[in-house]
């Protein structure tokens, strides 16, 4: 997979540098899904795609040398400038890449190898030389397979220079330098001719340019160009064909990731209901796909309304078009219900006969669930219809798949587009602001009625009739809860203009625009006049901030609490009153693969790639935790959860670090893959909200994680097997520190000298 074929040709790290460290592809985007606005609160500048491409090209030509990166610190809220090494971008790209996951994908590798052997044989049987073009070669694995299968020569294209350099070394290490040429270019820049990159056109096209959506990494334009300029007519292609499948379902859980539901608030005067604005109800939603590990969604969370429908296929051995198109499939609903969500996945056939197939189908649609291959580089897609629509069992409908050169979306129609004259439906784009500010987990969190009830109950214990409330959280409904529960005056701070506009719509829809005072400025800049010269008696936060990635980034609330200390009246209440950082050592069922060295892959030595990833991780990331939504990645706890740090919000942020050292005893047998960390917020002495474990682990240690939050995972450098002899050490030592000056949480975990592997 070629890293720079991603994001429309813009490296992820360039996006991070120029769109802010917390950019989110698909949150604030243009029609191609490219970020258009820096989502940092301190930097409202617009960043066009053309400018990003310019930055990327400039850095490619002159190098970054020592660069100063400006970014908003997600925890302290301050703007800071950091000097980064000239290779920082490369290390980031490699450290967080999916190369290890792909190399561990045995099903993918075996199927590609079988398809390549068959393609080379077909060319040889025609009495031709087998000339291979491998686009997005990565490690060079597929090219080495081709040469081993009998190919005469391979031209392997890799645009990401560090990866291309590694491929050269891997090819040399395996003894194929005389038959594989690594070309460090984008495929559209490759030239043909005596003085070109390739002397002639190739007759076998091998690619792995696919993402979860199949076409999201620019596969269609790359294939289109390759067939026009780089390939012979009637060439072979591996894979030969791809087919996209879809299944229509009703799912309140998944629909809650896309729409704002009515929210019920129980008060002493009866039930109040917070309703979404009509604009939110009519909005088609976020334009980007929701890719998840669909196998982790319980079948009880959705009702199937259709059979699995093959929506469209792409024959990669022929000229491919990247033009917009639509494909309809007529079907009869299997049950009556509300059509809300389309589940989608694809498979690739490596040969013309379709005998060698690699599928992304979830377990209920898989031909052999026992042979299900776990992978994280390809998952499944969840698409939301623009509006939910009632369907009646047995009535004929048409499900329509639309796509352009990078994206897919779906619509439900009474008749096929050809019959009703609507051949192509424009890609849905959010026009309500909510989908630009709230990601899918945040929608789910706001729609979680049990969570709302917990905040209502906690608020009821601290709120008084004369309370003056100040709410600090991004796009939060806490201020509305406080008002409905009887607060005398409510102020809420929304730092960004977009968030201010969204909350204004929600307040207006609930006739609260004159009841809640909204302040559009950074909370650190509040003045007594902003608060009507009143002292705050109740400071509220969920806390939630859009710039947060890791659990402790929401400690920004503590810094805000410190900054507004002068506005707090005597005896002011802060909710939450405290927070704590927790940890548990776990064994992952599968997630460990993304950080595990591969060594040899299908008989080829890829240790150089392992070393490259390790070097990139050692550059910085090996000492850092990374965010993962662990409800998608099953794991077992090998230790009991342990509280390691506490943060007292009743007091300002202290000047000195908060440190903790200790050991974690492993009480269950298994492989210690890493430590999971999360925050718990203590709303009151009797009410705690966890962003991590929701309940004690079961006997076998199976963990139940908060589905609305990402937890922090610290992968161990070595894996301890706690099935070691009883007298061997079975502990993990830790050192964790919170640094108030930077807001960083640093950590180090050391496994005891038990059996490692």
XYZ file of C-alpha atoms in Angstrom:
757
model
C 0.000 0.000 0.000
C 1.574 3.264 -1.065
C 1.355 5.798 1.748
C 1.202 8.826 -0.510
C -1.592 7.357 -2.625
C -3.646 8.204 0.486
C -5.473 11.508 1.159
C -5.505 12.556 -2.476
C -1.718 12.460 -2.748
C -1.119 14.457 0.443
C 0.957 12.619 3.077
C -0.800 12.302 6.414
C 2.023 14.110 8.162
C 1.713 17.134 5.886
C -1.971 17.266 6.782
C -1.060 17.122 10.476
C 1.511 19.859 10.184
C -0.548 22.324 8.204
C -4.093 21.449 9.365
C -3.183 21.065 13.031
C -2.200 17.997 15.053
C -5.801 16.930 15.612
C -6.997 17.032 12.005
C -9.586 14.415 11.189
C -10.016 13.292 7.603
C -13.691 13.541 6.862
C -14.541 15.986 9.654
C -14.094 19.336 7.902
C -13.529 18.495 4.270
C -14.052 19.410 0.677
C -15.923 17.214 -1.769
C -12.920 14.866 -1.994
C -12.719 14.353 1.759
C -9.608 16.557 2.078
C -9.455 18.772 5.204
C -10.161 22.397 4.320
C -9.989 24.163 7.661
C -7.480 23.904 10.460
C -9.554 22.477 13.302
C -7.399 24.067 16.002
C -9.333 26.645 17.994
C -6.406 29.012 17.844
C -5.976 28.793 14.080
C -9.039 29.518 11.923
C -7.062 29.853 8.704
C -8.281 28.017 5.634
C -5.925 25.472 4.101
C -6.814 24.545 0.551
C -5.992 21.221 -1.065
C -3.813 23.002 -3.622
C -1.802 24.607 -0.839
C -1.386 21.264 0.925
C -0.140 19.699 -2.296
C 2.292 22.604 -2.639
C 3.560 22.022 0.908
C 3.946 18.305 0.216
C 5.867 18.884 -3.027
C 8.073 21.549 -1.481
C 9.035 19.323 1.423
C 9.719 16.475 -1.014
C 12.075 18.700 -3.021
C 13.966 20.587 -0.319
C 13.482 18.358 2.698
C 12.210 19.608 6.035
C 15.581 19.808 7.819
C 14.859 21.181 11.296
C 11.290 22.382 11.346
C 9.283 24.323 13.887
C 5.792 22.872 14.214
C 3.133 25.119 15.651
C 0.295 23.327 17.370
C -2.358 23.826 19.981
C -1.554 21.719 23.024
C -4.713 19.605 23.504
C -4.321 19.440 27.294
C -3.125 22.891 28.298
C -4.840 24.724 25.435
C -1.752 26.830 24.790
C -0.093 27.390 21.435
C 3.384 25.900 21.350
C 6.220 25.619 18.862
C 8.264 22.444 18.765
C 11.481 21.841 16.868
C 11.275 18.521 15.098
C 13.975 16.475 13.411
C 13.970 16.559 9.605
C 12.972 12.877 9.590
C 10.122 13.323 12.086
C 7.444 13.077 9.378
C 8.900 9.858 7.987
C 9.094 8.266 11.416
C 5.485 9.239 12.154
C 4.280 7.841 8.822
C 6.077 4.523 9.268
C 5.362 4.105 12.985
C 1.620 4.464 12.498
C 1.399 2.653 9.155
C -0.429 -0.618 8.470
C 2.574 -2.426 6.967
C 2.923 -4.889 9.852
C -0.792 -5.619 9.818
C -0.670 -6.356 6.077
C 2.373 -8.595 6.391
C 0.574 -10.590 9.094
C -2.508 -10.947 6.869
C -1.798 -14.514 5.801
C -5.038 -14.916 3.860
C -4.239 -11.824 1.774
C -0.658 -12.906 1.173
C -1.509 -16.483 0.175
C -4.290 -15.382 -2.189
C -2.061 -12.783 -3.847
C 0.697 -15.376 -4.271
C -1.727 -17.855 -5.844
C -3.131 -15.195 -8.159
C 0.330 -14.038 -9.210
C 1.455 -17.582 -10.002
C -1.641 -18.114 -12.128
C -1.217 -14.794 -13.986
C 2.450 -15.450 -14.772
C 1.557 -18.947 -16.021
C -1.125 -17.589 -18.342
C 1.314 -15.105 -19.879
C 4.008 -17.747 -20.253
C 1.510 -20.125 -21.841
C 0.952 -17.491 -24.539
C 4.680 -17.548 -25.276
C 5.235 -14.038 -23.902
C 7.703 -12.622 -21.428
C 6.072 -11.842 -18.116
C 6.639 -8.118 -17.461
C 5.110 -6.977 -14.206
C 4.068 -3.514 -13.058
C 3.558 -3.420 -9.279
C 1.903 -0.144 -8.165
C 2.273 0.691 -4.481
C 4.837 -2.032 -3.872
C 5.515 -1.181 -0.209
C 8.020 -3.801 0.952
C 8.334 -5.251 -2.554
C 6.629 -8.440 -1.365
C 4.314 -8.880 -4.363
C 7.135 -8.228 -6.839
C 9.279 -10.867 -5.140
C 6.349 -13.271 -5.377
C 6.094 -12.513 -9.094
C 9.779 -13.169 -9.771
C 9.627 -16.382 -7.758
C 6.601 -17.383 -9.843
C 8.658 -16.946 -13.024
C 8.196 -13.306 -14.050
C 11.001 -12.046 -16.290
C 11.103 -8.554 -14.787
C 9.183 -6.381 -12.325
C 8.836 -2.606 -12.172
C 7.825 -1.824 -8.606
C 6.500 1.678 -7.957
C 6.564 3.226 -4.491
C 6.075 6.975 -4.045
C 6.956 7.122 -0.313
C 10.744 7.515 -0.344
C 11.601 5.812 2.994
C 9.486 2.863 1.917
C 11.043 2.789 -1.545
C 14.512 2.807 0.051
C 13.487 -0.070 2.318
C 12.076 -2.001 -0.655
C 15.423 -1.681 -2.461
C 17.177 -3.214 0.565
C 14.572 -5.965 1.030
C 14.731 -6.925 -2.657
C 18.529 -7.003 -2.479
C 18.477 -9.022 0.751
C 16.302 -11.650 -0.928
C 18.476 -11.781 -4.056
C 16.095 -10.230 -6.590
C 17.901 -6.981 -7.463
C 18.584 -8.167 -11.004
C 14.896 -8.673 -11.750
C 13.123 -5.979 -9.725
C 13.502 -2.252 -10.278
C 12.133 0.021 -7.549
C 10.796 3.286 -8.992
C 10.375 6.049 -6.408
C 7.551 7.947 -8.109
C 3.808 8.251 -8.205
C 2.484 5.877 -10.843
C 1.138 8.789 -12.903
C 4.699 10.139 -13.238
C 6.244 6.925 -14.569
C 7.603 7.209 -18.119
C 7.855 4.634 -20.909
C 10.621 4.473 -23.523
C 14.350 3.896 -24.046
C 15.223 6.643 -21.577
C 12.163 6.182 -19.401
C 11.514 4.365 -16.144
C 10.246 1.368 -18.128
C 11.473 0.441 -21.641
C 8.035 -0.852 -22.647
C 4.560 -1.454 -21.335
C 3.974 -4.294 -18.873
C 1.558 -7.177 -19.408
C 0.828 -8.077 -15.758
C -0.568 -5.433 -13.410
C -0.243 -6.123 -9.690
C -1.620 -3.631 -7.207
C -2.696 -3.275 -3.626
C -4.231 0.205 -3.634
C -7.345 -0.627 -1.663
C -8.784 0.645 1.575
C -11.859 -0.409 3.520
C -14.054 1.436 0.998
C -12.099 -0.201 -1.884
C -11.636 3.035 -3.855
C -10.789 5.526 -1.088
C -7.041 5.531 -1.770
C -7.454 6.526 -5.393
C -7.489 3.028 -6.873
C -9.751 3.995 -9.794
C -7.645 6.938 -11.083
C -4.454 4.886 -10.642
C -5.881 1.955 -12.619
C -7.309 4.299 -15.240
C -3.920 5.922 -15.827
C -2.028 2.614 -15.751
C -4.184 1.029 -18.456
C -3.934 4.097 -20.678
C -0.210 4.700 -20.360
C 1.653 1.783 -18.746
C -0.057 -1.491 -19.645
C -0.462 -3.555 -22.804
C -3.932 -4.328 -24.084
C -5.411 -7.624 -22.848
C -3.052 -7.599 -19.892
C -3.404 -9.774 -16.817
C -4.278 -8.156 -13.491
C -3.890 -9.338 -9.906
C -6.382 -8.914 -8.449
C -8.511 -9.525 -11.514
C -11.814 -8.265 -10.191
C -13.403 -6.622 -7.141
C -17.054 -6.785 -6.112
C -18.753 -4.503 -3.593
C -21.595 -5.947 -1.496
C -24.259 -4.220 0.584
C -26.942 -5.150 3.090
C -29.728 -2.849 4.252
C -30.433 -2.867 8.005
C -32.302 -1.073 10.744
C -30.091 -0.262 13.722
C -30.855 2.201 16.479
C -27.314 1.825 17.766
C -25.622 2.656 14.469
C -28.214 5.299 13.584
C -27.306 7.004 16.877
C -23.846 7.605 15.393
C -25.389 9.815 12.717
C -28.457 11.613 14.093
C -29.268 13.521 17.282
C -32.093 11.789 19.139
C -34.573 13.489 21.483
C -33.027 13.493 24.958
C -35.201 13.099 28.035
C -34.457 14.981 31.239
C -36.264 13.950 34.405
C -36.842 16.958 36.676
C -38.846 17.594 39.830
C -41.456 19.288 37.622
C -41.739 16.380 35.234
C -40.009 15.248 32.073
C -38.370 17.741 29.737
C -37.297 16.731 26.229
C -34.360 18.227 24.344
C -35.247 18.022 20.648
C -32.866 18.268 17.683
C -33.262 21.215 15.311
C -35.121 20.458 12.082
C -31.906 21.273 10.213
C -30.108 18.410 11.992
C -32.945 16.002 11.275
C -32.902 16.840 7.571
C -29.109 16.872 7.208
C -27.767 13.944 5.127
C -24.844 13.570 7.523
C -21.078 13.323 7.242
C -19.763 12.579 3.744
C -17.056 10.178 4.871
C -17.485 6.453 5.361
C -17.661 4.954 8.846
C -15.206 2.040 8.820
C -15.340 -0.375 11.731
C -14.688 -3.940 12.787
C -18.230 -5.010 11.958
C -17.677 -8.442 13.490
C -17.723 -6.740 16.899
C -21.229 -5.348 16.396
C -23.668 -7.789 17.947
C -26.345 -9.174 15.596
C -28.851 -8.087 18.254
C -27.904 -4.465 17.481
C -29.481 -4.512 14.022
C -32.363 -5.995 12.044
C -31.563 -7.289 8.568
C -33.907 -5.801 5.948
C -32.342 -7.245 2.796
C -30.245 -10.098 1.538
C -26.584 -9.421 0.827
C -26.654 -7.652 -2.547
C -23.726 -7.553 -5.019
C -23.785 -3.843 -5.940
C -21.050 -3.454 -8.550
C -17.831 -4.992 -9.828
C -14.636 -3.580 -11.284
C -12.609 -5.613 -13.803
C -9.008 -4.527 -13.242
C -7.721 -6.325 -16.347
C -9.562 -3.852 -18.609
C -9.695 -0.086 -18.923
C -11.078 1.331 -15.671
C -13.047 4.572 -15.422
C -12.849 6.930 -12.470
C -15.933 8.846 -13.625
C -18.915 9.122 -11.309
C -21.412 6.290 -11.681
C -24.310 4.565 -9.951
C -25.401 0.936 -9.749
C -28.845 -0.218 -8.616
C -30.082 -3.543 -7.296
C -33.747 -4.403 -6.997
C -34.770 -6.356 -3.906
C -37.709 -7.276 -1.707
C -37.288 -6.382 1.990
C -37.021 -9.435 4.228
C -38.855 -7.621 7.018
C -40.745 -4.404 7.609
C -38.899 -1.669 9.463
C -36.982 1.575 9.191
C -34.231 1.529 6.562
C -31.361 3.480 8.135
C -27.996 1.913 7.500
C -26.175 0.112 4.696
C -23.482 -2.359 5.734
C -20.928 -2.865 2.993
C -17.777 -4.795 2.213
C -15.946 -6.173 -0.806
C -14.036 -9.122 -2.072
C -11.276 -9.442 -4.638
C -10.869 -12.339 -7.050
C -7.269 -12.956 -7.977
C -8.031 -14.899 -11.156
C -10.530 -14.580 -14.056
C -12.395 -17.716 -12.973
C -12.983 -16.380 -9.457
C -11.513 -19.457 -7.786
C -8.991 -17.483 -5.701
C -10.980 -15.084 -3.568
C -10.111 -12.814 -0.640
C -13.196 -11.484 1.146
C -13.894 -8.832 3.764
C -17.328 -10.302 4.553
C -18.381 -10.246 8.229
C -18.942 -13.579 9.927
C -22.676 -13.859 9.155
C -22.033 -13.408 5.422
C -18.791 -15.423 5.260
C -18.805 -18.753 3.449
C -16.650 -20.281 6.194
C -16.756 -18.248 9.450
C -14.174 -20.573 11.009
C -11.645 -19.354 8.426
C -12.351 -15.671 9.090
C -9.115 -13.661 8.791
C -8.663 -10.776 11.218
C -7.252 -7.630 9.643
C -7.256 -3.956 10.512
C -6.044 -2.461 7.232
C -9.287 -3.595 5.560
C -12.464 -3.606 7.635
C -16.132 -3.112 6.797
C -18.137 0.005 5.977
C -21.177 1.546 7.595
C -23.064 4.010 5.398
C -25.993 6.078 6.608
C -28.929 6.842 4.360
C -29.667 10.570 4.113
C -32.962 9.921 5.919
C -34.479 6.828 7.469
C -37.250 5.410 5.342
C -40.010 2.923 6.194
C -39.933 -0.311 4.208
C -42.576 -3.006 3.961
C -41.741 -6.684 3.728
C -42.146 -7.958 0.167
C -42.484 -4.550 -1.532
C -39.970 -4.043 -4.343
C -37.330 -1.348 -3.811
C -33.978 -0.357 -5.336
C -30.788 0.078 -3.365
C -28.432 2.336 -5.291
C -24.648 2.550 -4.861
C -23.159 5.826 -6.087
C -19.464 6.527 -6.401
C -17.029 9.076 -7.744
C -13.285 8.569 -8.026
C -12.708 8.301 -4.267
C -15.993 7.780 -2.403
C -19.073 5.563 -2.240
C -22.531 6.425 -0.891
C -25.972 4.837 -0.995
C -29.605 5.786 -1.559
C -32.883 3.897 -1.390
C -35.317 4.482 -4.250
C -38.714 3.208 -5.372
C -37.463 2.462 -8.897
C -34.057 2.185 -10.557
C -32.292 5.488 -11.342
C -32.432 4.736 -15.062
C -36.241 4.571 -14.956
C -36.817 7.667 -12.840
C -34.258 9.750 -14.723
C -31.977 10.280 -11.706
C -28.879 8.567 -13.021
C -26.538 10.080 -10.454
C -27.230 11.515 -7.017
C -24.815 14.136 -5.693
C -22.667 13.046 -2.791
C -24.352 14.015 0.487
C -22.578 16.746 2.431
C -23.322 17.954 5.963
C -25.062 21.323 6.018
C -26.015 21.451 9.707
C -22.489 21.780 11.221
C -23.095 18.959 13.719
C -21.396 16.267 11.624
C -18.416 18.552 11.156
C -17.986 19.039 14.897
C -19.145 15.735 16.374
C -17.617 12.508 15.149
C -19.619 9.270 15.189
C -18.602 8.213 18.721
C -19.548 11.673 20.004
C -23.012 11.388 18.462
C -23.358 8.020 20.180
C -22.201 9.487 23.479
C -24.676 12.380 23.375
C -27.489 9.967 22.446
C -26.666 7.623 25.340
C -29.700 8.158 27.574
C -28.160 6.203 30.478
C -25.157 8.520 30.416
C -27.430 11.572 30.350
C -29.416 10.202 33.296
C -26.191 9.816 35.279
C -25.256 13.452 34.678
C -28.806 14.560 35.558
C -28.700 12.640 38.834
C -25.283 14.063 39.729
C -26.362 17.600 38.811
C -29.477 17.277 40.939
C -27.329 16.726 44.040
C -25.188 19.853 43.576
C -27.566 22.296 41.891
C -29.397 24.935 43.934
C -32.174 27.316 42.878
C -29.769 30.267 42.995
C -26.915 28.463 41.183
C -24.940 30.433 38.622
C -23.541 27.778 36.281
C -20.631 27.996 33.879
C -20.338 25.065 31.446
C -16.994 24.268 29.826
C -17.058 21.523 27.167
C -17.201 21.540 23.380
C -20.679 21.205 21.909
C -22.098 19.948 25.187
C -25.745 19.778 26.261
C -24.805 20.138 29.948
C -25.950 23.746 30.007
C -29.441 22.640 28.920
C -29.528 20.010 31.657
C -28.551 22.644 34.218
C -31.270 25.007 33.024
C -34.001 22.348 33.045
C -32.958 21.308 36.559
C -33.572 24.822 37.829
C -30.329 26.807 37.773
C -30.925 30.543 38.185
C -28.471 31.504 35.424
C -26.495 29.425 32.966
C -23.442 30.440 30.933
C -21.756 28.185 28.414
C -18.505 28.738 26.541
C -18.114 27.701 22.891
C -14.667 28.621 21.616
C -15.121 28.035 17.889
C -17.491 29.905 15.601
C -18.792 26.646 14.113
C -19.596 25.193 17.524
C -21.232 28.475 18.524
C -23.491 28.323 15.462
C -24.476 24.719 16.116
C -25.353 25.254 19.766
C -27.307 28.383 18.859
C -29.491 26.243 16.552
C -30.049 23.653 19.281
C -30.931 26.307 21.872
C -33.349 27.952 19.452
C -35.088 24.670 18.616
C -35.692 24.222 22.345
C -36.697 27.870 22.978
C -33.656 28.436 25.176
C -31.858 31.071 23.110
C -32.815 33.733 25.687
C -32.382 31.462 28.694
C -28.777 30.284 28.263
C -25.958 32.802 27.803
C -23.466 31.550 25.213
C -19.999 33.081 25.133
C -17.855 32.722 22.019
C -14.298 33.002 23.287
C -11.633 30.871 24.873
C -12.523 30.273 28.532
C -9.119 31.559 29.633
C -10.111 34.971 28.236
C -13.364 35.344 30.167
C -13.976 38.676 31.888
C -16.401 39.562 34.711
C -18.511 41.407 32.125
C -18.967 38.149 30.153
C -20.590 36.680 33.256
C -22.742 39.723 34.025
C -20.387 40.549 36.888
C -21.649 37.494 38.742
C -19.599 34.901 40.528
C -19.888 31.304 39.390
C -21.247 28.904 41.990
C -21.170 25.757 39.828
C -18.480 25.005 37.222
C -19.523 22.152 34.930
C -17.739 19.989 32.388
C -18.317 16.512 30.940
C -15.421 17.054 30.152
C -15.199 16.731 26.354
C -13.052 18.689 23.901
C -12.795 18.120 20.161
C -8.997 18.447 20.195
C -8.590 15.445 22.503
C -7.204 12.181 21.178
C -5.818 10.486 24.277
C -7.931 10.097 27.423
C -5.959 12.604 29.504
C -6.217 15.357 26.893
C -9.583 16.240 28.420
C -7.624 17.416 31.467
C -7.833 20.682 29.572
C -10.866 21.167 31.843
C -8.477 21.372 34.819
C -6.473 24.122 33.120
C -9.676 25.994 32.353
C -10.801 25.560 35.955
C -7.480 27.082 37.008
C -7.822 29.978 34.551
C -11.365 30.861 35.690
C -10.569 30.510 39.391
C -10.986 34.271 39.859
C -14.570 33.991 38.592
C -15.558 31.339 41.150
C -17.494 32.446 44.173
C -16.855 31.302 47.762
C -17.698 27.629 48.159
C -18.135 27.130 44.423
C -18.766 23.543 43.346
C -16.801 21.952 40.514
C -18.297 18.998 38.640
C -16.561 16.693 38.039
C -14.766 17.230 41.304
C -11.840 14.972 40.399
C -10.448 12.564 37.826
C -8.267 9.487 38.013
C -6.053 7.596 35.581
C -6.434 3.820 35.532
C -4.471 0.973 33.973
C -4.862 -2.727 33.259
C -2.496 -5.190 31.550
C -4.174 -7.060 28.706
C -3.818 -9.824 26.164
C -5.292 -8.813 22.803
C -6.972 -11.368 20.628
C -5.683 -9.706 17.457
C -4.648 -6.053 17.875
C -1.118 -7.073 18.880
C -0.437 -7.868 15.211
C -0.225 -4.189 14.212
C 2.938 -3.789 16.306
C 4.396 -7.285 16.006
C 7.464 -7.978 13.834
C 6.867 -10.316 10.917
C 10.352 -11.691 10.209
C 9.560 -13.868 7.203
C 6.486 -13.465 5.055
C 5.571 -16.306 2.689
C 9.230 -17.319 2.559
C 10.633 -13.805 2.030
C 12.876 -12.073 4.550
C 11.278 -8.784 5.645
C 13.360 -8.197 8.777
C 14.452 -4.885 7.264
C 10.843 -3.702 7.427
C 10.573 -4.868 11.033
C 13.743 -2.957 11.896
C 12.472 0.109 10.063
C 9.213 0.131 12.042
C 11.082 -0.458 15.301
C 13.442 2.404 14.509
C 10.497 4.672 13.767
C 8.802 3.681 17.000
C 12.014 4.147 18.985
C 12.264 7.645 17.543
C 9.482 8.636 19.925
C 6.358 6.546 19.735
C 7.673 3.539 21.669
C 7.402 5.625 24.831
C 3.907 6.817 23.977
C 0.445 5.349 24.155
C -1.829 5.423 21.142
C -5.635 5.747 21.005
C -7.796 2.794 19.992
C -11.557 2.153 20.311
C -11.161 -1.093 22.208
C -14.796 -2.164 21.882
C -13.701 -3.133 18.353
C -10.634 -5.065 19.555
C -11.395 -7.844 22.062
C -8.923 -8.386 24.865
C -8.569 -10.125 28.213
C -7.363 -8.444 31.372
C -4.426 -10.248 32.937
C -4.389 -7.961 35.967
C -6.964 -6.186 38.058
C -7.603 -2.552 37.032
C -5.480 -0.197 39.068
C -5.781 3.520 39.806
C -2.394 5.158 39.340
C -2.920 8.957 39.307
C -5.550 11.316 40.709
C -6.341 14.893 39.695
C -8.164 17.164 42.152
C -10.322 19.617 40.215
C -11.311 21.389 43.438
C -7.792 22.825 43.423
C -5.921 24.611 40.607
C -3.350 22.721 38.541
C -0.277 22.287 40.758
C 3.118 23.571 39.601
C 4.921 20.303 40.331
C 4.523 16.983 38.452
C 2.255 14.255 39.765
C 4.113 10.944 39.752
C 3.393 7.326 40.532
C 5.523 4.203 40.601
C 4.497 0.684 41.360
C 3.923 -2.835 40.150
C 0.970 -4.587 38.580
C 0.443 -8.224 39.465
C -0.624 -10.534 36.656
C -3.385 -12.762 37.979
C -4.477 -14.521 34.797
C -2.432 -16.559 32.360
C -1.830 -15.175 28.889
C 0.452 -13.033 26.762
C 0.999 -9.531 28.121
C 0.709 -7.462 24.966
C 0.334 -4.063 26.568
C -1.218 -1.764 29.124
C -4.528 0.002 28.572
C -5.073 3.369 30.246
C -8.234 5.419 30.648
C -9.717 8.243 32.686
C -12.553 8.154 35.181
C -14.368 11.350 36.121
C -15.807 11.614 39.618
C -18.860 13.837 39.172
C -19.715 13.595 42.853
C -18.537 11.283 45.641
C -21.250 8.836 44.586
C -21.138 9.147 40.791
C -18.267 8.215 38.475
C -18.132 8.164 34.674
C -15.583 5.809 33.118
C -14.071 6.301 29.679
C -12.602 2.809 29.849
C -13.803 -0.351 31.581
C -17.553 -0.259 32.196
C -17.722 -3.248 34.541
C -15.391 -5.719 36.263
C -13.866 -8.284 33.938
C -15.546 -11.667 33.776
C -13.905 -14.836 35.075
C -11.892 -15.312 31.890
C -10.913 -11.651 31.932
C -12.999 -10.478 28.949
C -13.171 -6.677 28.989
C -16.192 -4.459 28.325
C -15.096 -1.020 27.120
C -16.899 2.307 26.795
C -17.930 2.329 23.088
C -18.004 6.142 22.871
C -14.354 6.708 23.795
C -10.926 5.679 22.644
C -8.671 4.151 25.253
C -4.885 4.570 25.345
C -2.817 1.489 24.505
C 0.844 1.207 25.451
C 2.311 -1.758 23.583
C 5.120 -3.574 25.380
C 8.364 -4.001 23.481
C 8.422 -7.654 24.467
C 5.536 -9.950 25.225
C 5.519 -11.650 28.608
C 3.930 -15.066 28.791
C 2.385 -15.267 32.239
C 1.889 -19.008 31.746
C 5.446 -19.263 33.033
C 6.287 -21.561 35.981
C 4.554 -20.568 39.245
C 7.775 -19.440 40.923
C 8.745 -17.017 38.131
C 8.028 -13.272 38.455
C 4.639 -12.239 37.117
C 4.555 -8.493 37.501
C 4.809 -5.346 35.416
C 6.560 -2.315 36.885
C 5.433 1.161 35.894
C 6.452 4.780 36.201
C 3.829 7.339 35.205
C 3.996 11.114 35.529
C 1.741 14.056 34.713
C 3.689 17.200 33.778
C 1.629 20.342 34.429
C 3.865 22.607 32.343
C 3.166 20.642 29.139
C 0.052 18.662 30.046
C 1.845 15.482 28.971
C 1.515 12.119 30.662
C 4.746 10.170 30.330
C 4.999 6.504 31.120
C 7.257 3.521 31.103
C 6.351 -0.102 31.704
C 8.870 -2.849 32.408
C 8.058 -6.533 32.244
C 9.582 -8.816 34.850
C 12.143 -11.428 33.816
C 9.607 -14.079 32.964
C 9.453 -15.970 29.699
C 9.355 -13.497 26.784
C 8.671 -14.158 23.156
